[in-house]
PDB file of C-alpha atoms and ligand atoms in Angstrom:
ATOM      1  CA  UNK K 352      62.899  65.988  -8.941  1.00 55.00           C
ATOM      2  CA  UNK K 353      64.986  62.920  -9.152  1.00 54.00           C
ATOM      3  CA  UNK K 354      66.392  60.805 -11.939  1.00 47.00           C
ATOM      4  CA  UNK K 355      66.005  57.488 -10.411  1.00 44.00           C
ATOM      5  CA  UNK K 356      46.660  81.700   0.651  1.00 36.00           C
ATOM      6  CA  UNK K 357      48.253  83.228   2.498  1.00 35.00           C
ATOM      7  CA  UNK K 358      49.449  82.652   6.041  1.00 36.00           C
ATOM      8  CA  UNK K 359      47.250  84.213   8.632  1.00 34.00           C
ATOM      9  CA  UNK K 360      50.215  84.741  10.888  1.00 35.00           C
ATOM     10  CA  UNK K 361      53.442  86.448  10.140  1.00 36.00           C
ATOM     11  CA  UNK K 362      56.076  83.958   9.183  1.00 42.00           C
ATOM     12  CA  UNK K 363      59.455  84.097  10.780  1.00 45.00           C
ATOM     13  CA  UNK K 364      62.681  82.922   9.270  1.00 46.00           C
ATOM     14  CA  UNK K 365      64.952  80.938  11.493  1.00 47.00           C
ATOM     15  CA  UNK K 366      68.239  80.513   9.772  1.00 45.00           C
ATOM     16  CA  UNK K 367      69.600  77.356  11.156  1.00 43.00           C
ATOM     17  CA  UNK K 368      72.856  78.830  12.298  1.00 36.00           C
ATOM     18  CA  UNK K 369      72.738  76.146  14.963  1.00 37.00           C
ATOM     19  CA  UNK K 370      73.347  73.663  12.200  1.00 39.00           C
ATOM     20  CA  UNK K 371      76.170  75.499  10.526  1.00 38.00           C
ATOM     21  CA  UNK K 372      77.361  78.524  12.425  1.00 35.00           C
ATOM     22  CA  UNK K 373      77.613  80.298   9.095  1.00 37.00           C
ATOM     23  CA  UNK K 374      76.434  83.844   8.833  1.00 41.00           C
ATOM     24  CA  UNK K 375      74.189  84.534   5.921  1.00 46.00           C
ATOM     25  CA  UNK K 376      72.803  87.850   4.827  1.00 49.00           C
ATOM     26  CA  UNK K 377      70.398  87.218   2.018  1.00 52.00           C
ATOM     27  CA  UNK K 378      67.750  89.712   1.021  1.00 49.00           C
ATOM     28  CA  UNK K 379      65.471  90.623   3.911  1.00 54.00           C
ATOM     29  CA  UNK K 380      61.979  90.577   2.459  1.00 59.00           C
ATOM     30  CA  UNK K 381      60.112  88.121   0.278  1.00 63.00           C
ATOM     31  CA  UNK K 382      57.742  90.617  -1.290  1.00 63.00           C
ATOM     32  CA  UNK K 383      54.116  91.574  -0.917  1.00 62.00           C
ATOM     33  CA  UNK K 384      51.601  88.753  -0.741  1.00 71.00           C
ATOM     34  CA  UNK K 385      54.225  86.079  -0.223  1.00 81.00           C
ATOM     35  CA  UNK K 386      53.410  83.459   2.412  1.00 90.00           C
ATOM     36  CA  UNK K 387      56.957  83.353   3.706  1.00 94.00           C
ATOM     37  CA  UNK K 388      58.654  86.219   5.517  1.00 91.00           C
ATOM     38  CA  UNK K 389      61.945  85.847   3.710  1.00 93.00           C
ATOM     39  CA  UNK K 390      63.056  84.648   0.310  1.00 94.00           C
ATOM     40  CA  UNK K 391      64.472  81.173   0.156  1.00 96.00           C
ATOM     41  CA  UNK K 392      68.225  80.972   0.165  1.00 96.00           C
ATOM     42  CA  UNK K 393      69.457  80.141  -3.315  1.00 95.00           C
ATOM     43  CA  UNK K 394      73.250  79.943  -2.956  1.00 95.00           C
ATOM     44  CA  UNK K 395      73.771  83.310  -4.649  1.00 95.00           C
ATOM     45  CA  UNK K 396      74.554  85.417  -1.582  1.00 91.00           C
ATOM     46  CA  UNK K 397      77.776  83.866  -0.408  1.00 89.00           C
ATOM     47  CA  UNK K 398      78.091  81.172   2.229  1.00 92.00           C
ATOM     48  CA  UNK K 399      74.712  80.084   3.537  1.00 95.00           C
ATOM     49  CA  UNK K 400      73.543  77.628   6.203  1.00 96.00           C
ATOM     50  CA  UNK K 401      72.962  74.023   5.205  1.00 97.00           C
ATOM     51  CA  UNK K 402      69.278  74.418   6.050  1.00 98.00           C
ATOM     52  CA  UNK K 403      66.876  77.346   6.211  1.00 98.00           C
ATOM     53  CA  UNK K 404      63.808  77.039   8.417  1.00 98.00           C
ATOM     54  CA  UNK K 405      60.792  79.262   7.851  1.00 97.00           C
ATOM     55  CA  UNK K 406      57.839  79.235  10.226  1.00 96.00           C
ATOM     56  CA  UNK K 407      54.653  79.401   8.180  1.00 96.00           C
ATOM     57  CA  UNK K 408      52.640  79.594  11.375  1.00 96.00           C
ATOM     58  CA  UNK K 409      53.221  78.425  14.926  1.00 96.00           C
ATOM     59  CA  UNK K 410      52.484  74.803  13.995  1.00 98.00           C
ATOM     60  CA  UNK K 411      53.805  74.654  10.446  1.00 98.00           C
ATOM     61  CA  UNK K 412      57.409  74.867   9.271  1.00 98.00           C
ATOM     62  CA  UNK K 413      59.003  74.678   5.859  1.00 98.00           C
ATOM     63  CA  UNK K 414      62.687  73.887   5.592  1.00 98.00           C
ATOM     64  CA  UNK K 415      65.010  74.107   2.633  1.00 98.00           C
ATOM     65  CA  UNK K 416      68.198  72.174   2.155  1.00 98.00           C
ATOM     66  CA  UNK K 417      70.831  74.446   0.642  1.00 97.00           C
ATOM     67  CA  UNK K 418      71.447  74.014  -3.079  1.00 96.00           C
ATOM     68  CA  UNK K 419      75.097  74.384  -2.159  1.00 95.00           C
ATOM     69  CA  UNK K 420      74.895  71.016  -0.360  1.00 95.00           C
ATOM     70  CA  UNK K 421      72.956  69.271  -3.144  1.00 96.00           C
ATOM     71  CA  UNK K 422      71.719  70.695  -6.459  1.00 96.00           C
ATOM     72  CA  UNK K 423      68.229  69.367  -5.760  1.00 97.00           C
ATOM     73  CA  UNK K 424      67.758  71.884  -2.928  1.00 97.00           C
ATOM     74  CA  UNK K 425      64.676  69.992  -1.699  1.00 98.00           C
ATOM     75  CA  UNK K 426      62.091  71.295   0.759  1.00 98.00           C
ATOM     76  CA  UNK K 427      61.091  69.505   3.959  1.00 98.00           C
ATOM     77  CA  UNK K 428      57.823  70.095   5.825  1.00 98.00           C
ATOM     78  CA  UNK K 429      56.751  69.853   9.473  1.00 98.00           C
ATOM     79  CA  UNK K 430      53.100  69.859  10.586  1.00 98.00           C
ATOM     80  CA  UNK K 431      52.532  69.910  14.357  1.00 98.00           C
ATOM     81  CA  UNK K 432      49.416  68.702  16.131  1.00 98.00           C
ATOM     82  CA  UNK K 433      48.985  68.118  19.837  1.00 98.00           C
ATOM     83  CA  UNK K 434      49.876  64.411  19.688  1.00 98.00           C
ATOM     84  CA  UNK K 435      52.257  64.117  16.778  1.00 98.00           C
ATOM     85  CA  UNK K 436      54.291  66.011  14.251  1.00 98.00           C
ATOM     86  CA  UNK K 437      54.452  64.856  10.660  1.00 98.00           C
ATOM     87  CA  UNK K 438      57.757  65.415   8.930  1.00 98.00           C
ATOM     88  CA  UNK K 439      57.693  65.008   5.178  1.00 98.00           C
ATOM     89  CA  UNK K 440      61.037  64.039   3.696  1.00 98.00           C
ATOM     90  CA  UNK K 441      64.580  63.856   4.977  1.00 98.00           C
ATOM     91  CA  UNK K 442      66.557  65.642   2.301  1.00 98.00           C
ATOM     92  CA  UNK K 443      68.946  64.729  -0.475  1.00 98.00           C
ATOM     93  CA  UNK K 444      72.004  63.862   1.561  1.00 97.00           C
ATOM     94  CA  UNK K 445      75.314  65.626   1.923  1.00 94.00           C
ATOM     95  CA  UNK K 446      74.445  67.003   5.336  1.00 96.00           C
ATOM     96  CA  UNK K 447      72.951  66.075   8.686  1.00 97.00           C
ATOM     97  CA  UNK K 448      69.373  67.256   9.000  1.00 98.00           C
ATOM     98  CA  UNK K 449      68.363  65.868  12.389  1.00 98.00           C
ATOM     99  CA  UNK K 450      70.002  68.562  14.544  1.00 98.00           C
ATOM    100  CA  UNK K 451      67.908  71.203  12.769  1.00 98.00           C
ATOM    101  CA  UNK K 452      64.695  69.157  12.977  1.00 98.00           C
ATOM    102  CA  UNK K 453      65.323  68.390  16.667  1.00 98.00           C
ATOM    103  CA  UNK K 454      65.876  72.079  17.346  1.00 98.00           C
ATOM    104  CA  UNK K 455      62.575  73.055  15.707  1.00 98.00           C
ATOM    105  CA  UNK K 456      60.748  70.351  17.684  1.00 98.00           C
ATOM    106  CA  UNK K 457      62.396  71.449  20.947  1.00 98.00           C
ATOM    107  CA  UNK K 458      61.360  75.044  20.327  1.00 98.00           C
ATOM    108  CA  UNK K 459      57.800  73.978  19.534  1.00 98.00           C
ATOM    109  CA  UNK K 460      57.610  71.853  22.699  1.00 98.00           C
ATOM    110  CA  UNK K 461      58.817  74.752  24.806  1.00 98.00           C
ATOM    111  CA  UNK K 462      56.404  77.216  23.179  1.00 98.00           C
ATOM    112  CA  UNK K 463      53.517  74.790  23.731  1.00 98.00           C
ATOM    113  CA  UNK K 464      54.403  73.653  27.230  1.00 97.00           C
ATOM    114  CA  UNK K 465      54.731  70.014  26.203  1.00 97.00           C
ATOM    115  CA  UNK K 466      57.370  67.541  27.274  1.00 97.00           C
ATOM    116  CA  UNK K 467      57.297  65.302  24.230  1.00 98.00           C
ATOM    117  CA  UNK K 468      55.602  64.651  20.933  1.00 98.00           C
ATOM    118  CA  UNK K 469      55.547  61.702  18.556  1.00 98.00           C
ATOM    119  CA  UNK K 470      57.526  62.283  15.371  1.00 98.00           C
ATOM    120  CA  UNK K 471      56.309  60.614  12.197  1.00 99.00           C
ATOM    121  CA  UNK K 472      58.885  60.733   9.421  1.00 98.00           C
ATOM    122  CA  UNK K 473      57.074  60.076   6.146  1.00 98.00           C
ATOM    123  CA  UNK K 474      57.860  61.022   2.570  1.00 98.00           C
ATOM    124  CA  UNK K 475      56.227  62.828  -0.301  1.00 98.00           C
ATOM    125  CA  UNK K 476      57.776  59.980  -2.300  1.00 98.00           C
ATOM    126  CA  UNK K 477      60.761  57.727  -2.124  1.00 98.00           C
ATOM    127  CA  UNK K 478      63.196  59.134  -4.666  1.00 98.00           C
ATOM    128  CA  UNK K 479      66.650  59.388  -3.155  1.00 98.00           C
ATOM    129  CA  UNK K 480      66.561  63.193  -2.882  1.00 98.00           C
ATOM    130  CA  UNK K 481      63.732  62.938  -0.345  1.00 98.00           C
ATOM    131  CA  UNK K 482      64.779  60.004   1.823  1.00 98.00           C
ATOM    132  CA  UNK K 483      68.547  60.349   2.146  1.00 98.00           C
ATOM    133  CA  UNK K 484      68.420  61.433   5.796  1.00 98.00           C
ATOM    134  CA  UNK K 485      66.162  58.605   7.008  1.00 98.00           C
ATOM    135  CA  UNK K 486      68.968  56.796   8.801  1.00 98.00           C
ATOM    136  CA  UNK K 487      69.465  59.782  11.091  1.00 98.00           C
ATOM    137  CA  UNK K 488      66.036  59.101  12.593  1.00 98.00           C
ATOM    138  CA  UNK K 489      66.509  55.392  13.191  1.00 96.00           C
ATOM    139  CA  UNK K 490      66.387  54.806  16.928  1.00 96.00           C
ATOM    140  CA  UNK K 491      65.260  58.339  17.753  1.00 98.00           C
ATOM    141  CA  UNK K 492      62.861  58.186  20.723  1.00 97.00           C
ATOM    142  CA  UNK K 493      59.135  58.714  20.041  1.00 98.00           C
ATOM    143  CA  UNK K 494      59.739  58.322  16.317  1.00 98.00           C
ATOM    144  CA  UNK K 495      58.250  56.286  13.470  1.00 98.00           C
ATOM    145  CA  UNK K 496      59.941  56.233  10.079  1.00 98.00           C
ATOM    146  CA  UNK K 497      57.471  55.210   7.377  1.00 98.00           C
ATOM    147  CA  UNK K 498      58.676  52.778   4.689  1.00 98.00           C
ATOM    148  CA  UNK K 499      59.242  53.598   1.038  1.00 98.00           C
ATOM    149  CA  UNK K 500      57.002  51.270  -0.949  1.00 98.00           C
ATOM    150  CA  UNK K 501      53.387  52.065  -1.892  1.00 98.00           C
ATOM    151  CA  UNK K 502      52.352  49.079   0.279  1.00 98.00           C
ATOM    152  CA  UNK K 503      54.181  50.447   3.324  1.00 98.00           C
ATOM    153  CA  UNK K 504      52.829  53.959   2.792  1.00 98.00           C
ATOM    154  CA  UNK K 505      49.278  52.648   2.337  1.00 98.00           C
ATOM    155  CA  UNK K 506      49.579  50.436   5.445  1.00 98.00           C
ATOM    156  CA  UNK K 507      50.866  53.263   7.620  1.00 98.00           C
ATOM    157  CA  UNK K 508      48.214  55.789   6.614  1.00 98.00           C
ATOM    158  CA  UNK K 509      45.510  53.066   6.516  1.00 98.00           C
ATOM    159  CA  UNK K 510      44.721  53.486   2.830  1.00 98.00           C
ATOM    160  CA  UNK K 511      42.819  50.336   1.913  1.00 98.00           C
ATOM    161  CA  UNK K 512      42.182  51.214  -1.688  1.00 98.00           C
ATOM    162  CA  UNK K 513      45.413  52.630  -3.147  1.00 98.00           C
ATOM    163  CA  UNK K 514      45.517  54.960  -5.056  1.00 98.00           C
ATOM    164  CA  UNK K 515      41.879  56.019  -5.183  1.00 98.00           C
ATOM    165  CA  UNK K 516      41.091  56.340  -1.475  1.00 98.00           C
ATOM    166  CA  UNK K 517      41.786  59.630   0.289  1.00 98.00           C
ATOM    167  CA  UNK K 518      42.234  59.232   4.049  1.00 98.00           C
ATOM    168  CA  UNK K 519      42.505  61.570   7.040  1.00 98.00           C
ATOM    169  CA  UNK K 520      45.611  61.635   9.220  1.00 98.00           C
ATOM    170  CA  UNK K 521      44.943  63.037  12.671  1.00 98.00           C
ATOM    171  CA  UNK K 522      47.792  64.926  14.363  1.00 98.00           C
ATOM    172  CA  UNK K 523      45.757  65.557  17.516  1.00 98.00           C
ATOM    173  CA  UNK K 524      44.266  68.715  18.976  1.00 97.00           C
ATOM    174  CA  UNK K 525      41.904  69.087  16.039  1.00 97.00           C
ATOM    175  CA  UNK K 526      44.538  69.182  13.318  1.00 98.00           C
ATOM    176  CA  UNK K 527      43.740  66.766  10.510  1.00 98.00           C
ATOM    177  CA  UNK K 528      45.561  66.280   7.227  1.00 98.00           C
ATOM    178  CA  UNK K 529      44.179  64.584   4.136  1.00 98.00           C
ATOM    179  CA  UNK K 530      46.485  62.041   2.515  1.00 99.00           C
ATOM    180  CA  UNK K 531      45.932  61.690  -1.231  1.00 99.00           C
ATOM    181  CA  UNK K 532      47.710  58.758  -2.924  1.00 98.00           C
ATOM    182  CA  UNK K 533      49.513  60.277  -5.913  1.00 98.00           C
ATOM    183  CA  UNK K 534      51.495  57.797  -8.015  1.00 98.00           C
ATOM    184  CA  UNK K 535      52.803  58.853 -11.415  1.00 98.00           C
ATOM    185  CA  UNK K 536      56.083  60.665 -10.945  1.00 98.00           C
ATOM    186  CA  UNK K 537      56.933  57.862  -8.494  1.00 98.00           C
ATOM    187  CA  UNK K 538      54.733  54.954  -7.321  1.00 98.00           C
ATOM    188  CA  UNK K 539      54.713  55.716  -3.566  1.00 98.00           C
ATOM    189  CA  UNK K 540      53.973  59.418  -3.880  1.00 98.00           C
ATOM    190  CA  UNK K 541      51.351  61.169  -1.753  1.00 98.00           C
ATOM    191  CA  UNK K 542      49.842  64.632  -1.786  1.00 98.00           C
ATOM    192  CA  UNK K 543      48.922  66.161   1.556  1.00 98.00           C
ATOM    193  CA  UNK K 544      46.217  68.733   2.251  1.00 98.00           C
ATOM    194  CA  UNK K 545      46.296  70.544   5.576  1.00 98.00           C
ATOM    195  CA  UNK K 546      42.769  71.534   6.584  1.00 98.00           C
ATOM    196  CA  UNK K 547      44.157  74.148   8.979  1.00 97.00           C
ATOM    197  CA  UNK K 548      46.406  76.204   6.712  1.00 97.00           C
ATOM    198  CA  UNK K 549      44.771  74.923   3.509  1.00 98.00           C
ATOM    199  CA  UNK K 550      48.210  74.279   2.096  1.00 98.00           C
ATOM    200  CA  UNK K 551      48.370  71.517  -0.501  1.00 98.00           C
ATOM    201  CA  UNK K 552      51.685  69.678  -0.793  1.00 98.00           C
ATOM    202  CA  UNK K 553      52.187  68.067  -4.161  1.00 98.00           C
ATOM    203  CA  UNK K 554      55.745  66.788  -3.883  1.00 98.00           C
ATOM    204  CA  UNK K 555      57.365  66.302  -7.281  1.00 98.00           C
ATOM    205  CA  UNK K 556      54.025  66.083  -9.098  1.00 98.00           C
ATOM    206  CA  UNK K 557      53.705  69.861  -9.335  1.00 98.00           C
ATOM    207  CA  UNK K 558      56.241  72.497  -8.416  1.00 98.00           C
ATOM    208  CA  UNK K 559      57.893  75.402 -10.215  1.00 98.00           C
ATOM    209  CA  UNK K 560      60.255  73.240 -12.207  1.00 98.00           C
ATOM    210  CA  UNK K 561      60.562  70.225 -14.489  1.00 98.00           C
ATOM    211  CA  UNK K 562      57.758  67.768 -13.805  1.00 98.00           C
ATOM    212  CA  UNK K 563      59.392  64.452 -14.677  1.00 98.00           C
ATOM    213  CA  UNK K 564      56.869  61.863 -15.784  1.00 98.00           C
ATOM    214  CA  UNK K 565      57.948  58.394 -16.920  1.00 97.00           C
ATOM    215  CA  UNK K 566      56.115  57.622 -20.162  1.00 97.00           C
ATOM    216  CA  UNK K 567      55.027  54.274 -18.765  1.00 97.00           C
ATOM    217  CA  UNK K 568      53.393  55.935 -15.757  1.00 98.00           C
ATOM    218  CA  UNK K 569      51.648  58.763 -17.561  1.00 98.00           C
ATOM    219  CA  UNK K 570      48.223  57.205 -17.131  1.00 98.00           C
ATOM    220  CA  UNK K 571      48.758  57.000 -13.354  1.00 98.00           C
ATOM    221  CA  UNK K 572      50.092  60.565 -13.295  1.00 98.00           C
ATOM    222  CA  UNK K 573      47.084  61.896 -15.200  1.00 98.00           C
ATOM    223  CA  UNK K 574      44.734  60.056 -12.869  1.00 98.00           C
ATOM    224  CA  UNK K 575      46.581  61.536  -9.888  1.00 98.00           C
ATOM    225  CA  UNK K 576      46.315  65.076 -11.221  1.00 98.00           C
ATOM    226  CA  UNK K 577      42.592  64.466 -11.806  1.00 98.00           C
ATOM    227  CA  UNK K 578      42.224  63.021  -8.290  1.00 98.00           C
ATOM    228  CA  UNK K 579      43.949  65.947  -6.600  1.00 98.00           C
ATOM    229  CA  UNK K 580      42.166  68.542  -8.741  1.00 98.00           C
ATOM    230  CA  UNK K 581      38.790  66.912  -8.021  1.00 98.00           C
ATOM    231  CA  UNK K 582      39.630  66.983  -4.313  1.00 98.00           C
ATOM    232  CA  UNK K 583      40.247  70.730  -4.462  1.00 98.00           C
ATOM    233  CA  UNK K 584      36.952  71.432  -6.216  1.00 98.00           C
ATOM    234  CA  UNK K 585      35.139  71.609  -2.872  1.00 97.00           C
ATOM    235  CA  UNK K 586      37.960  73.147  -0.845  1.00 97.00           C
ATOM    236  CA  UNK K 587      39.799  76.403  -0.608  1.00 97.00           C
ATOM    237  CA  UNK K 588      43.515  76.055  -1.234  1.00 98.00           C
ATOM    238  CA  UNK K 589      45.808  78.857  -0.131  1.00 97.00           C
ATOM    239  CA  UNK K 590      48.924  77.621  -1.902  1.00 98.00           C
ATOM    240  CA  UNK K 591      50.348  74.558  -3.554  1.00 98.00           C
ATOM    241  CA  UNK K 592      53.828  73.758  -2.265  1.00 98.00           C
ATOM    242  CA  UNK K 593      56.124  71.341  -4.065  1.00 98.00           C
ATOM    243  CA  UNK K 594      59.527  69.883  -3.359  1.00 98.00           C
ATOM    244  CA  UNK K 595      61.888  71.879  -5.560  1.00 98.00           C
ATOM    245  CA  UNK K 596      62.356  75.121  -7.448  1.00 98.00           C
ATOM    246  CA  UNK K 597      63.864  74.766 -10.916  1.00 98.00           C
ATOM    247  CA  UNK K 598      62.244  77.723 -12.694  1.00 98.00           C
ATOM    248  CA  UNK K 599      63.704  81.197 -12.830  1.00 98.00           C
ATOM    249  CA  UNK K 600      61.610  84.326 -12.515  1.00 97.00           C
ATOM    250  CA  UNK K 601      61.591  84.542 -16.305  1.00 97.00           C
ATOM    251  CA  UNK K 602      58.391  82.801 -17.433  1.00 98.00           C
ATOM    252  CA  UNK K 603      59.088  79.414 -19.013  1.00 98.00           C
ATOM    253  CA  UNK K 604      62.803  79.461 -18.282  1.00 98.00           C
ATOM    254  CA  UNK K 605      64.380  76.813 -16.067  1.00 98.00           C
ATOM    255  CA  UNK K 606      67.917  76.477 -14.732  1.00 98.00           C
ATOM    256  CA  UNK K 607      70.457  74.154 -16.234  1.00 96.00           C
ATOM    257  CA  UNK K 608      70.391  70.760 -14.540  1.00 95.00           C
ATOM    258  CA  UNK K 609      72.742  70.019 -11.656  1.00 95.00           C
ATOM    259  CA  UNK K 610      73.830  73.597 -10.995  1.00 94.00           C
ATOM    260  CA  UNK K 611      74.604  74.728  -7.478  1.00 92.00           C
ATOM    261  CA  UNK K 612      73.092  78.223  -7.429  1.00 96.00           C
ATOM    262  CA  UNK K 613      69.754  79.643  -8.515  1.00 97.00           C
ATOM    263  CA  UNK K 614      69.944  83.356  -9.280  1.00 96.00           C
ATOM    264  CA  UNK K 615      66.542  85.082  -9.581  1.00 96.00           C
ATOM    265  CA  UNK K 616      64.605  82.032  -8.505  1.00 96.00           C
ATOM    266  CA  UNK K 617      60.839  81.495  -8.968  1.00 97.00           C
ATOM    267  CA  UNK K 618      58.708  81.503  -5.820  1.00 97.00           C
ATOM    268  CA  UNK K 619      58.086  78.143  -4.155  1.00 98.00           C
ATOM    269  CA  UNK K 620      54.337  78.579  -3.807  1.00 98.00           C
ATOM    270  CA  UNK K 621      51.959  78.138  -6.719  1.00 98.00           C
ATOM    271  CA  UNK K 622      48.274  79.096  -6.878  1.00 97.00           C
ATOM    272  CA  UNK K 623      45.541  76.508  -7.382  1.00 98.00           C
ATOM    273  CA  UNK K 624      45.263  77.816 -10.946  1.00 98.00           C
ATOM    274  CA  UNK K 625      48.573  76.094 -11.721  1.00 98.00           C
ATOM    275  CA  UNK K 626      47.068  72.708 -10.881  1.00 98.00           C
ATOM    276  CA  UNK K 627      44.092  73.384 -13.115  1.00 98.00           C
ATOM    277  CA  UNK K 628      46.456  74.497 -15.890  1.00 98.00           C
ATOM    278  CA  UNK K 629      48.469  71.290 -15.469  1.00 98.00           C
ATOM    279  CA  UNK K 630      45.321  69.170 -15.524  1.00 98.00           C
ATOM    280  CA  UNK K 631      44.110  70.738 -18.723  1.00 98.00           C
ATOM    281  CA  UNK K 632      47.514  70.224 -20.331  1.00 98.00           C
ATOM    282  CA  UNK K 633      47.965  66.552 -19.404  1.00 98.00           C
ATOM    283  CA  UNK K 634      44.345  65.711 -20.149  1.00 96.00           C
ATOM    284  CA  UNK K 635      44.912  67.050 -23.670  1.00 97.00           C
ATOM    285  CA  UNK K 636      47.987  64.867 -24.276  1.00 96.00           C
ATOM    286  CA  UNK K 637      46.335  61.516 -24.800  1.00 90.00           C
ATOM    287  CA  UNK K 638      48.379  58.375 -24.188  1.00 93.00           C
ATOM    288  CA  UNK K 639      51.886  59.811 -23.895  1.00 94.00           C
ATOM    289  CA  UNK K 640      53.224  62.951 -22.241  1.00 96.00           C
ATOM    290  CA  UNK K 641      55.133  65.451 -24.351  1.00 96.00           C
ATOM    291  CA  UNK K 642      57.533  68.191 -23.432  1.00 98.00           C
ATOM    292  CA  UNK K 643      55.516  71.320 -22.841  1.00 98.00           C
ATOM    293  CA  UNK K 644      56.837  74.558 -21.414  1.00 98.00           C
ATOM    294  CA  UNK K 645      54.451  76.592 -19.287  1.00 98.00           C
ATOM    295  CA  UNK K 646      55.234  79.862 -17.543  1.00 98.00           C
ATOM    296  CA  UNK K 647      55.603  78.299 -14.097  1.00 98.00           C
ATOM    297  CA  UNK K 648      56.442  74.641 -14.822  1.00 98.00           C
ATOM    298  CA  UNK K 649      57.626  72.320 -17.579  1.00 98.00           C
ATOM    299  CA  UNK K 650      55.999  68.974 -18.327  1.00 98.00           C
ATOM    300  CA  UNK K 651      59.002  66.737 -18.876  1.00 98.00           C
ATOM    301  CA  UNK K 652      58.494  63.171 -20.152  1.00 98.00           C
ATOM    302  CA  UNK K 653      61.056  60.484 -19.302  1.00 96.00           C
ATOM    303  CA  UNK K 654      61.298  57.748 -21.946  1.00 93.00           C
TER     304      UNK K 654
HETATM  305 ZN1  LIG M 986      61.052  62.691  -7.386  1.00 76.64          ZN
HETATM  306 ZN1  LIG M 987      62.628  65.382  -6.041  1.00 76.64          ZN
END
């Protein structure tokens, strides 16, 4: 938030001890059917690394910033193609993220016998808790950092008709992502569908937590949810991944705001059914959003 499937391959957790040197012994298994090999660290098992990297498959990584470093505990995503790697988001601040990202890229290069790869640092949206580490990538070789306004995002991804046009983004080697303009929670937001893993990233528009929607932008939000849901009508989606976890494992119950540990946390991944449930709910609300508690998320209007 912010005020202002199933993996075909076994996932591997790489605790970024290289970033912290801390030893962490969280629970070892994520549970049957989960797309990630290990549970996400939630600051309830003693000292933990600043970042936790999980390999979804050999070309797809999901990273969590420790809630102990910032209560937002945001997720960061890396999609590798032959020519470029797309990084979505740079964290909420309070730590350095680039050493961990560089390490993942170096390992990927070695595993794939490549000397270099272009890094594109873009954002699910430009709230502070997703862009705070941008400066770390300024001046990094082979790197583009995408701007924060809807105009800059549209220009970079070559969206001519924002927000209704959905465009491909080619990572090379046959890996293509679909970029879906998604204003509502924030004007520069995008959703990203990966044709390879069939993961759908929905940023802060949909995740297991409080879905903050400014009253004034509810129309745009509703149109975005319709746009993304329509897009999925002709596609298989393995999982929807968002940017935060704010729900507990007790249906309908969220954590207090601004707390620095998440005991018994909800899973990150949501099924496509959650998007359809959200669509039905917001479509039924008319002109203004209202607070509505669902089992896996809470629609949370901001006046
Ligand atoms: Zn946000
Ligand atoms: Zn956020």
